[in-house]
Amino acid sequence: MTDTGNAVLMSGTDVARAITDRTAQRAAQFAEKTGRKPCLATVLVGDDPASETYVRMKRNRCAKVGIESKHVPLPASTTTAQLVELITDLSNDPAVNGILLQHPVPAHIDERAAFEAIAPGKDVDGVTMHSFADMAFGGKGFASCTPAGIMRILDAYDVDPRGKHAVVIGRSPILGKPMGMLLLARDATVTYCHSKTQDLPSIVRTADIVVAAVGRPEFVRGEWIKPGAVVLDAGYNEGNVGDVAFDEAAVRAGLITPVPGGVGPTTIAVLLEQTVDAAFEQRA
Amino acid sequence: MTDTGNAVLMSGTDVARAITDRTAQRAAQFAEKTGRKPCLATVLVGDDPASETYVRMKRNRCAKVGIESKHVPLPASTTTAQLVELITDLSNDPAVNGILLQHPVPAHIDERAAFEAIAPGKDVDGVTMHSFADMAFGGKGFASCTPAGIMRILDAYDVDPRGKHAVVIGRSPILGKPMGMLLLARDATVTYCHSKTQDLPSIVRTADIVVAAVGRPEFVRGEWIKPGAVVLDAGYNEGNVGDVAFDEAAVRAGLITPVPGGVGPTTIAVLLEQTVDAAFEQRA
């Protein structure tokens, strides 16, 4: 058992299990009503081993909860036009309820163009511009899965962001940026930090809630953490290491997510949940 | 002449004039090439006197720079469905290059639905979800006019947001939220504050750049301003009063916009510029 210092560990595994159990029930209800399972299309371009592993994990989890997955592997040489055409076909295919394009895609592909070919109603991974704006404006669209998973962890541990100062480190289109928007929609004061931020430690020291989404192992140091702060580590670096120096941070944090078993499991749980949501909505 | 204390006054009027002069030249080029002027449709629902004044100002400015405006006044009783239909028609009308829906619309109308009926290529006021996400992701879509005008003021006065701490007070979909995204895209560290923010003064005191977009007269006090900070006042309250207590703030700020003659004029200038951009793009 890891020493968590003073901090209470927030178990993403537990939060994910609760989401997944409910999703399995709803998937079964859907199948009973319609005679078919909800279906997630998974698109993988190229043969990056990490991406292959992620997609396999997601498909296994689909199978466990009663979601069919339709896997579409494409060669690394796929062009943007070919990928857009394929995703457009999936968007128009009534047998497909949700679409996941595993990223990153090879560098020669215009990832944004590929994402935008996903119909908003099938964007269960929350990657389209429409979904992003919906998160920002508090609408009912699908959320980017990792930020949405983090919100579920906060809710599960009764952390109300309202009026709190949340510092998001990282500003990627599917993680940092939507994370800040979801926290802002829940009335947090939100600061976006990134590689150009000056004196990051002193900004993090003012944070009641810290979300690390940098992609650099143990980048956030324990001494940056305000005593009692809530620390969420969305990083997942080689060797099961997060973006937060866990042992240091756990001494000061009030609540903290581990890596693994923190944010990661909730990401997949939200993906599955949104796939079932999509299936029901398309039937409605 | 107003006493600006230690601060240098940033003249939005001057910045707007430079944009407008160039826009007039380009509008003339467009007319020469195509035999018709660029055309902005202005849609006004109801008879709110302030909104009528704003639309009239915008149409007068259009006329001055060689942009045709097609005004569509609608009764206050217009339904969401009727408004959406009308805007969809304008989106499909090849004679219309840009569409401005004057807001706020009457409370019974779903404003978001009306905005979303504007084709992204004609969203010269930058109000659609597509335009918002484009601002956030650094794309080439149209920008929300007031935040874009503020960026132009910063550029004109050689304020590089990179690495600076920018505090945006307000989080509306067409002002505060896109403002933060535009500053973030230019590598500022961005904090969103709003009505639920705790201890706003101490957060503002850490800001190198402050954007006030609250809609409350003289809400931001001078003692909140860090000496030398850049202060942009996007407020425009009754009696020509901004959201910043100007006389107090000017004593401490390094650069500050007045009200009137600050942010306001640049908003209209960007609207006109984007209308001409749209006209050229639709022809390309």
XYZ file of C-alpha atoms in Angstrom:
568
model
C 0.000 0.000 0.000
C 1.360 3.363 -1.037
C 1.906 5.890 1.703
C -0.538 8.682 0.962
C 0.768 10.976 3.659
C -2.096 13.130 4.894
C -4.135 12.838 1.749
C -7.228 10.781 1.143
C -6.841 8.720 -1.988
C -9.512 9.256 -4.619
C -10.074 5.930 -6.298
C -10.874 6.373 -9.952
C -11.268 2.620 -10.097
C -14.209 2.788 -7.678
C -15.783 5.740 -9.447
C -15.379 4.005 -12.805
C -16.929 0.803 -11.468
C -20.068 2.616 -10.375
C -20.391 4.270 -13.794
C -19.688 1.013 -15.592
C -22.196 -1.024 -13.548
C -24.948 1.420 -14.373
C -23.871 1.551 -18.016
C -24.028 -2.257 -18.251
C -27.587 -2.198 -16.943
C -28.600 0.464 -19.433
C -26.869 -1.362 -22.298
C -28.893 -4.443 -21.416
C -32.094 -2.379 -21.384
C -31.214 -1.011 -24.797
C -30.576 -4.489 -26.176
C -33.839 -5.729 -24.730
C -35.801 -2.906 -26.314
C -34.138 -2.908 -29.697
C -32.838 -6.435 -30.213
C -29.280 -5.187 -30.690
C -26.454 -3.911 -28.524
C -25.244 -0.291 -28.576
C -22.332 -0.089 -31.020
C -19.072 1.838 -30.769
C -16.881 2.125 -33.863
C -13.180 2.286 -33.022
C -10.921 3.709 -35.692
C -7.172 3.158 -35.426
C -4.752 4.514 -38.009
C -1.305 2.925 -38.118
C 0.258 0.445 -35.740
C 1.516 2.423 -32.755
C 1.717 -0.210 -29.987
C 0.440 2.112 -27.229
C -2.553 3.119 -29.343
C -3.246 -0.532 -30.165
C -3.225 -1.329 -26.460
C -5.597 1.529 -25.652
C -8.053 0.470 -28.327
C -7.896 -3.162 -27.206
C -8.603 -2.094 -23.602
C -11.561 -0.020 -24.695
C -12.974 -2.831 -26.841
C -12.562 -5.365 -24.026
C -14.391 -3.038 -21.698
C -17.142 -2.580 -24.274
C -17.590 -6.336 -24.475
C -17.810 -6.593 -20.692
C -20.626 -4.060 -20.394
C -22.612 -5.303 -23.369
C -21.539 -2.785 -26.007
C -20.629 -4.088 -29.436
C -17.463 -2.627 -30.896
C -16.841 -2.393 -34.590
C -13.118 -2.085 -35.125
C -11.756 -0.295 -38.173
C -7.962 -0.608 -38.457
C -6.390 1.524 -41.171
C -2.852 1.561 -42.546
C -0.448 4.307 -41.456
C -0.464 5.534 -45.071
C -4.153 6.507 -44.882
C -4.718 10.041 -46.179
C -6.795 12.718 -44.494
C -9.351 12.461 -47.309
C -9.660 8.698 -46.904
C -10.028 8.971 -43.141
C -12.609 11.746 -43.415
C -14.586 9.674 -45.905
C -14.521 6.622 -43.675
C -15.600 8.563 -40.597
C -18.346 10.277 -42.588
C -19.623 6.835 -43.574
C -19.646 5.776 -39.921
C -21.457 9.013 -39.039
C -24.148 8.070 -41.551
C -24.330 4.390 -40.602
C -27.434 3.778 -38.468
C -25.848 0.631 -36.996
C -23.095 2.732 -35.379
C -24.017 4.717 -32.266
C -20.681 6.187 -31.299
C -17.340 6.835 -32.991
C -13.913 6.809 -31.373
C -10.935 7.935 -33.438
C -7.882 6.850 -31.463
C -5.375 9.674 -31.244
C -2.764 10.748 -31.928
C -3.115 9.943 -35.623
C 0.000 9.867 -37.847
C 1.486 13.336 -38.343
C 0.581 13.638 -42.027
C -3.137 13.476 -41.214
C -5.157 16.588 -40.392
C -6.522 15.330 -37.078
C -8.966 18.210 -36.689
C -10.518 17.483 -40.097
C -10.897 13.834 -39.121
C -12.479 14.699 -35.768
C -14.919 17.090 -37.427
C -16.215 14.293 -39.668
C -17.725 12.724 -36.550
C -21.418 13.637 -36.304
C -22.013 15.555 -33.046
C -24.614 12.973 -31.985
C -22.012 10.188 -32.269
C -19.101 12.093 -30.721
C -18.989 9.928 -27.606
C -15.297 10.753 -27.098
C -16.132 14.480 -27.032
C -13.496 15.612 -29.509
C -15.420 17.762 -31.995
C -15.571 21.538 -31.983
C -19.292 21.261 -31.371
C -18.756 19.168 -28.238
C -16.073 21.557 -27.000
C -18.336 24.582 -27.376
C -21.155 22.653 -25.734
C -18.949 21.986 -22.711
C -18.024 25.666 -22.600
C -21.609 26.865 -22.893
C -23.037 24.330 -20.470
C -25.042 22.457 -23.080
C -26.007 18.816 -23.167
C -23.509 17.575 -25.752
C -20.977 14.850 -25.137
C -17.975 15.725 -22.995
C -14.344 14.975 -23.586
C -13.932 11.751 -21.614
C -10.933 12.475 -19.411
C -12.137 15.872 -18.161
C -15.625 14.433 -17.698
C -14.126 11.540 -15.716
C -12.332 14.019 -13.478
C -15.600 15.836 -12.802
C -17.131 12.503 -11.803
C -14.277 11.886 -9.358
C -14.802 15.326 -7.816
C -18.515 14.604 -7.460
C -17.896 11.181 -5.957
C -15.669 12.726 -3.294
C -18.039 15.651 -2.641
C -15.687 18.308 -3.939
C -17.839 21.210 -5.110
C -15.779 23.398 -7.485
C -18.019 26.414 -6.921
C -15.976 29.442 -5.870
C -12.800 27.360 -5.654
C -9.656 28.289 -7.522
C -8.903 25.523 -9.997
C -5.562 25.522 -11.785
C -5.383 23.426 -14.943
C -1.856 22.704 -16.140
C -2.033 21.915 -19.843
C -4.201 23.240 -22.631
C -4.707 20.479 -25.178
C -7.995 20.495 -27.107
C -9.238 17.262 -25.564
C -7.895 17.562 -22.047
C -6.737 20.879 -20.583
C -9.030 23.202 -22.517
C -12.287 21.291 -21.959
C -11.240 20.579 -18.353
C -11.131 24.296 -17.622
C -14.480 24.845 -19.317
C -16.185 22.089 -17.311
C -14.805 23.524 -14.068
C -15.867 27.037 -15.095
C -19.368 25.759 -15.859
C -19.458 24.516 -12.261
C -18.501 27.988 -10.997
C -14.822 27.462 -10.235
C -12.406 30.325 -10.812
C -10.207 28.731 -13.476
C -6.576 29.405 -14.360
C -5.016 27.824 -17.450
C -1.268 27.246 -17.114
C 1.065 25.803 -19.749
C 4.603 25.704 -21.002
C 4.796 29.498 -21.404
C 3.487 30.220 -17.912
C 5.881 32.156 -15.735
C 6.427 31.049 -12.144
C 4.098 28.078 -12.328
C 4.863 26.935 -8.755
C 3.537 30.125 -7.202
C 0.335 29.917 -9.251
C -0.216 26.268 -8.298
C 0.302 27.261 -4.656
C -2.889 29.346 -4.848
C -4.970 26.434 -6.159
C -7.727 24.684 -4.237
C -7.992 22.199 -7.103
C -5.045 21.219 -9.314
C -5.422 19.259 -12.537
C -2.139 18.082 -14.025
C -2.450 17.352 -17.737
C 1.049 17.960 -18.974
C 2.346 14.579 -20.110
C 5.647 14.922 -18.238
C 6.497 12.465 -15.449
C 6.384 13.908 -11.920
C 6.409 17.430 -13.318
C 4.243 18.877 -10.533
C 6.232 18.872 -7.295
C 4.854 18.355 -3.832
C 6.026 21.704 -2.522
C 3.827 23.435 -5.121
C 0.688 22.007 -3.519
C -1.266 24.139 -1.065
C -1.961 22.138 2.094
C -5.371 20.517 1.787
C -5.687 21.008 -1.974
C -7.426 18.515 -4.247
C -4.969 17.058 -6.759
C -6.034 15.250 -9.932
C -3.363 13.648 -12.047
C -4.401 13.139 -15.658
C -0.893 12.191 -16.690
C 0.042 8.707 -17.715
C 3.706 8.382 -18.541
C 5.888 5.395 -19.196
C 6.289 3.107 -16.200
C 2.906 3.964 -14.667
C 4.077 7.396 -13.578
C 1.763 10.385 -13.430
C 2.402 14.090 -13.973
C 2.460 14.669 -10.224
C 5.265 13.609 -7.889
C 2.820 11.518 -5.921
C 4.739 10.784 -2.700
C 5.638 14.439 -2.223
C 2.210 15.756 -3.135
C 0.337 13.266 -0.966
C 1.982 14.722 2.121
C 0.326 18.085 1.505
C -2.834 17.374 -0.506
C -6.229 16.852 1.072
C -7.379 14.522 -1.684
C -5.321 13.020 -4.479
C -5.714 10.556 -7.351
C -3.152 7.778 -7.757
C -1.595 6.634 -11.026
C -2.674 4.057 -12.040
C -6.189 3.654 -10.680
C -7.032 7.356 -10.704
C -8.185 9.359 -13.676
C -7.479 6.652 -16.278
C -10.298 4.220 -15.470
C -12.915 6.973 -15.403
C -11.960 8.025 -18.948
C -13.028 4.686 -20.372
C -16.091 4.518 -18.129
C -17.349 7.849 -19.477
C -16.704 6.697 -23.048
C -18.898 3.642 -22.512
C -21.570 5.617 -20.717
C -21.736 8.182 -23.519
C -21.956 5.405 -26.108
C -25.069 4.066 -24.406
C -26.421 7.616 -24.076
C -25.911 8.055 -27.820
C -27.666 4.789 -28.592
C -30.728 5.817 -26.597
C -30.770 9.324 -28.045
C -30.549 8.081 -31.622
C -33.466 5.793 -30.971
C -35.571 8.496 -29.310
C -8.759 66.012 -21.245
C -9.131 63.259 -18.700
C -6.335 62.840 -16.184
C -4.844 59.439 -16.898
C -2.529 59.426 -13.916
C 0.550 57.437 -14.806
C -1.130 55.353 -17.464
C -0.816 55.667 -21.192
C -4.223 55.827 -22.789
C -4.906 53.144 -25.401
C -7.103 54.751 -28.022
C -9.535 52.249 -29.431
C -10.705 54.999 -31.714
C -7.271 55.150 -33.376
C -6.998 51.362 -33.614
C -10.489 51.156 -35.078
C -9.698 53.865 -37.634
C -6.718 51.936 -38.948
C -8.795 48.769 -39.290
C -11.668 50.646 -40.892
C -9.468 52.477 -43.412
C -8.010 49.206 -44.627
C -11.458 47.606 -44.672
C -12.815 50.432 -46.825
C -10.006 49.865 -49.337
C -10.694 46.158 -49.466
C -14.455 46.696 -49.765
C -13.767 48.917 -52.764
C -11.539 46.232 -54.296
C -14.299 43.686 -53.784
C -16.857 45.950 -55.445
C -14.532 46.579 -58.356
C -13.965 42.874 -58.905
C -17.531 41.693 -58.462
C -19.720 44.657 -59.366
C -21.391 44.608 -55.947
C -20.564 45.672 -52.418
C -20.009 43.182 -49.588
C -23.312 42.740 -47.770
C -24.041 42.432 -44.057
C -27.523 41.347 -42.975
C -28.549 42.891 -39.644
C -31.366 41.157 -37.812
C -33.111 42.984 -34.983
C -35.936 41.398 -32.999
C -38.199 43.747 -31.058
C -37.818 47.459 -30.411
C -35.336 47.832 -27.565
C -34.043 51.399 -28.033
C -30.419 50.541 -27.125
C -30.378 47.661 -29.616
C -31.909 49.895 -32.266
C -29.167 52.427 -31.667
C -26.420 49.789 -31.903
C -27.789 48.438 -35.174
C -28.130 51.918 -36.601
C -24.516 52.710 -35.657
C -23.310 49.514 -37.300
C -25.296 50.169 -40.473
C -24.021 53.750 -40.673
C -20.471 52.489 -40.348
C -21.115 49.890 -43.037
C -22.302 52.612 -45.397
C -19.193 54.696 -44.673
C -16.773 51.911 -45.586
C -18.654 50.689 -48.637
C -20.489 47.704 -47.180
C -24.157 47.290 -48.034
C -26.378 46.426 -45.106
C -29.623 44.582 -45.464
C -31.730 45.292 -42.428
C -34.301 42.769 -41.236
C -36.447 44.148 -38.379
C -38.725 41.596 -36.730
C -41.533 42.037 -34.208
C -40.866 41.219 -30.535
C -43.412 38.397 -30.881
C -41.170 36.482 -33.335
C -40.803 32.839 -32.316
C -37.555 30.891 -32.173
C -38.713 28.786 -35.131
C -39.465 31.865 -37.224
C -36.138 33.468 -36.368
C -34.207 30.273 -37.102
C -35.971 29.978 -40.450
C -35.179 33.551 -41.375
C -31.523 33.242 -40.416
C -31.272 29.949 -42.298
C -32.593 31.732 -45.388
C -29.945 34.439 -44.967
C -27.306 31.726 -44.531
C -28.374 30.279 -47.875
C -28.711 33.627 -49.670
C -25.684 34.159 -51.933
C -26.272 37.925 -51.878
C -25.594 38.032 -48.127
C -21.960 37.743 -46.992
C -22.282 38.184 -43.243
C -25.059 37.919 -40.667
C -25.389 39.906 -37.472
C -28.134 38.968 -35.030
C -28.325 41.853 -32.577
C -28.437 40.543 -29.031
C -29.890 40.243 -26.528
C -32.994 38.856 -28.221
C -36.321 38.826 -26.329
C -36.300 36.324 -23.454
C -38.781 33.886 -25.011
C -36.387 33.191 -27.915
C -33.735 30.467 -27.723
C -30.786 32.710 -28.584
C -28.362 29.822 -28.968
C -30.627 28.122 -31.526
C -30.846 31.378 -33.461
C -27.072 31.886 -33.410
C -26.474 28.328 -34.598
C -28.591 28.963 -37.690
C -25.850 31.312 -38.898
C -23.591 29.487 -41.370
C -20.021 29.440 -39.968
C -18.763 31.158 -43.129
C -21.140 34.075 -42.531
C -20.657 34.332 -38.765
C -18.876 37.687 -38.952
C -19.954 38.526 -35.397
C -18.279 35.325 -34.127
C -21.192 34.046 -32.063
C -21.588 30.425 -33.190
C -20.272 27.382 -31.353
C -18.074 26.698 -34.363
C -16.466 30.126 -34.160
C -15.955 29.767 -30.414
C -14.179 26.434 -30.777
C -12.144 27.858 -33.628
C -10.941 30.671 -31.373
C -10.077 28.140 -28.684
C -8.216 25.862 -31.068
C -6.394 28.638 -32.886
C -8.189 28.104 -36.187
C -8.992 30.623 -38.857
C -12.691 31.088 -38.180
C -14.287 34.403 -37.354
C -13.703 35.791 -33.899
C -16.152 37.284 -31.500
C -15.810 40.994 -32.285
C -15.225 42.554 -28.879
C -12.499 40.105 -27.759
C -10.926 40.330 -31.209
C -10.982 44.125 -30.960
C -9.220 43.907 -27.607
C -6.498 41.732 -29.145
C -6.046 44.383 -31.839
C -5.624 47.071 -29.184
C -2.988 44.965 -27.426
C -1.161 44.483 -30.711
C -1.343 48.162 -31.576
C 0.266 49.063 -28.240
C 2.882 46.302 -28.472
C 1.569 44.302 -25.549
C 2.610 40.693 -26.109
C 0.398 38.426 -23.956
C 2.939 35.596 -24.057
C 3.786 34.413 -20.553
C 1.763 37.231 -18.997
C -0.942 36.582 -16.456
C -4.236 37.732 -17.950
C -7.291 37.919 -15.719
C -10.633 38.013 -17.499
C -13.545 39.139 -15.331
C -16.731 37.789 -16.865
C -17.531 34.586 -18.715
C -20.264 35.310 -21.225
C -20.272 33.212 -24.420
C -19.472 36.169 -26.676
C -17.145 38.162 -24.477
C -15.424 36.684 -21.438
C -15.138 33.082 -22.626
C -13.741 33.810 -26.103
C -11.543 36.584 -24.653
C -9.782 34.046 -22.447
C -9.374 31.630 -25.342
C -7.834 34.285 -27.608
C -5.382 35.276 -24.870
C -4.558 31.619 -24.205
C -3.916 31.072 -27.914
C -1.368 33.872 -27.638
C 0.349 32.089 -24.743
C -0.958 34.110 -21.812
C -1.646 32.368 -18.537
C -5.389 32.977 -18.284
C -7.627 33.184 -15.229
C -11.398 33.364 -15.613
C -13.117 35.224 -12.765
C -16.846 35.776 -12.332
C -19.613 36.370 -9.828
C -18.772 33.223 -7.842
C -15.058 34.031 -7.583
C -13.803 34.414 -4.043
C -11.507 37.328 -3.202
C -11.525 38.807 -6.674
C -9.369 41.808 -5.691
C -6.413 39.640 -4.714
C -6.610 37.703 -7.982
C -6.780 40.887 -10.041
C -3.734 42.161 -8.124
C -1.689 39.348 -9.703
C -2.701 40.288 -13.250
C -0.399 41.750 -15.880
C -3.430 42.163 -18.136
C -6.951 42.761 -16.849
C -10.037 42.547 -19.032
C -13.207 43.785 -17.375
C -16.311 42.351 -18.997
C -18.806 42.391 -16.182
C -21.456 44.911 -17.171
C -21.399 46.697 -13.808
C -20.363 50.369 -13.650
C -16.957 50.995 -12.037
C -16.954 47.496 -10.584
C -13.164 47.078 -10.839
C -11.493 49.380 -8.365
C -8.182 51.116 -8.792
C -6.571 49.520 -5.742
C -7.058 46.083 -7.366
C -4.722 47.029 -10.209
C -1.096 45.945 -10.052
C 1.163 48.923 -10.788
C 2.008 48.906 -14.479
C -0.735 46.485 -15.489
C -2.575 46.724 -18.808
C -6.272 47.393 -18.245
C -8.935 46.849 -20.897
C -12.468 47.913 -20.142
C -15.083 46.108 -22.212
C -17.919 47.493 -20.144
C -20.338 50.032 -21.444
C -22.863 51.074 -18.870
C -25.426 53.845 -18.811
C -23.943 57.322 -18.845
C -20.789 56.313 -20.745
C -19.320 54.543 -17.726
C -17.112 51.477 -18.017
C -16.657 48.477 -15.734
C -13.433 49.964 -14.385
C -13.212 52.934 -12.007
C -11.133 54.796 -14.543
C -9.671 57.661 -12.503
C -8.515 55.319 -9.734
C -7.180 52.669 -12.097
C -5.336 55.122 -14.326
C -3.136 56.106 -11.399
C -1.735 52.572 -11.189
C -2.101 51.053 -14.659
C 0.639 51.163 -17.263
C -1.820 51.210 -20.148
C -5.575 51.645 -20.001
C -8.528 51.991 -22.363
C -10.987 54.825 -21.830
C -14.775 54.575 -22.045
C -15.918 55.742 -24.521
C -13.258 55.580 -27.225
C -11.653 52.353 -26.015
C -12.889 48.850 -26.712
C -16.218 49.912 -28.228
C -15.012 51.320 -31.562
C -12.807 48.290 -32.247
C -15.800 45.960 -31.886
C -17.548 47.537 -34.859
C -14.310 47.788 -36.829
C -13.707 44.041 -36.497
C -17.298 43.338 -37.536
C -16.806 45.310 -40.746
C -13.421 43.752 -41.422
C -14.795 40.244 -40.975
C -17.706 41.033 -43.289
C -15.268 41.934 -46.063
C -13.180 38.831 -45.231
C -16.343 36.736 -45.605
C -17.185 38.334 -48.933
C -13.759 37.539 -50.354
C -13.789 33.998 -48.972
C -17.219 33.232 -50.384
C -16.034 34.407 -53.756
C -12.796 32.387 -53.623
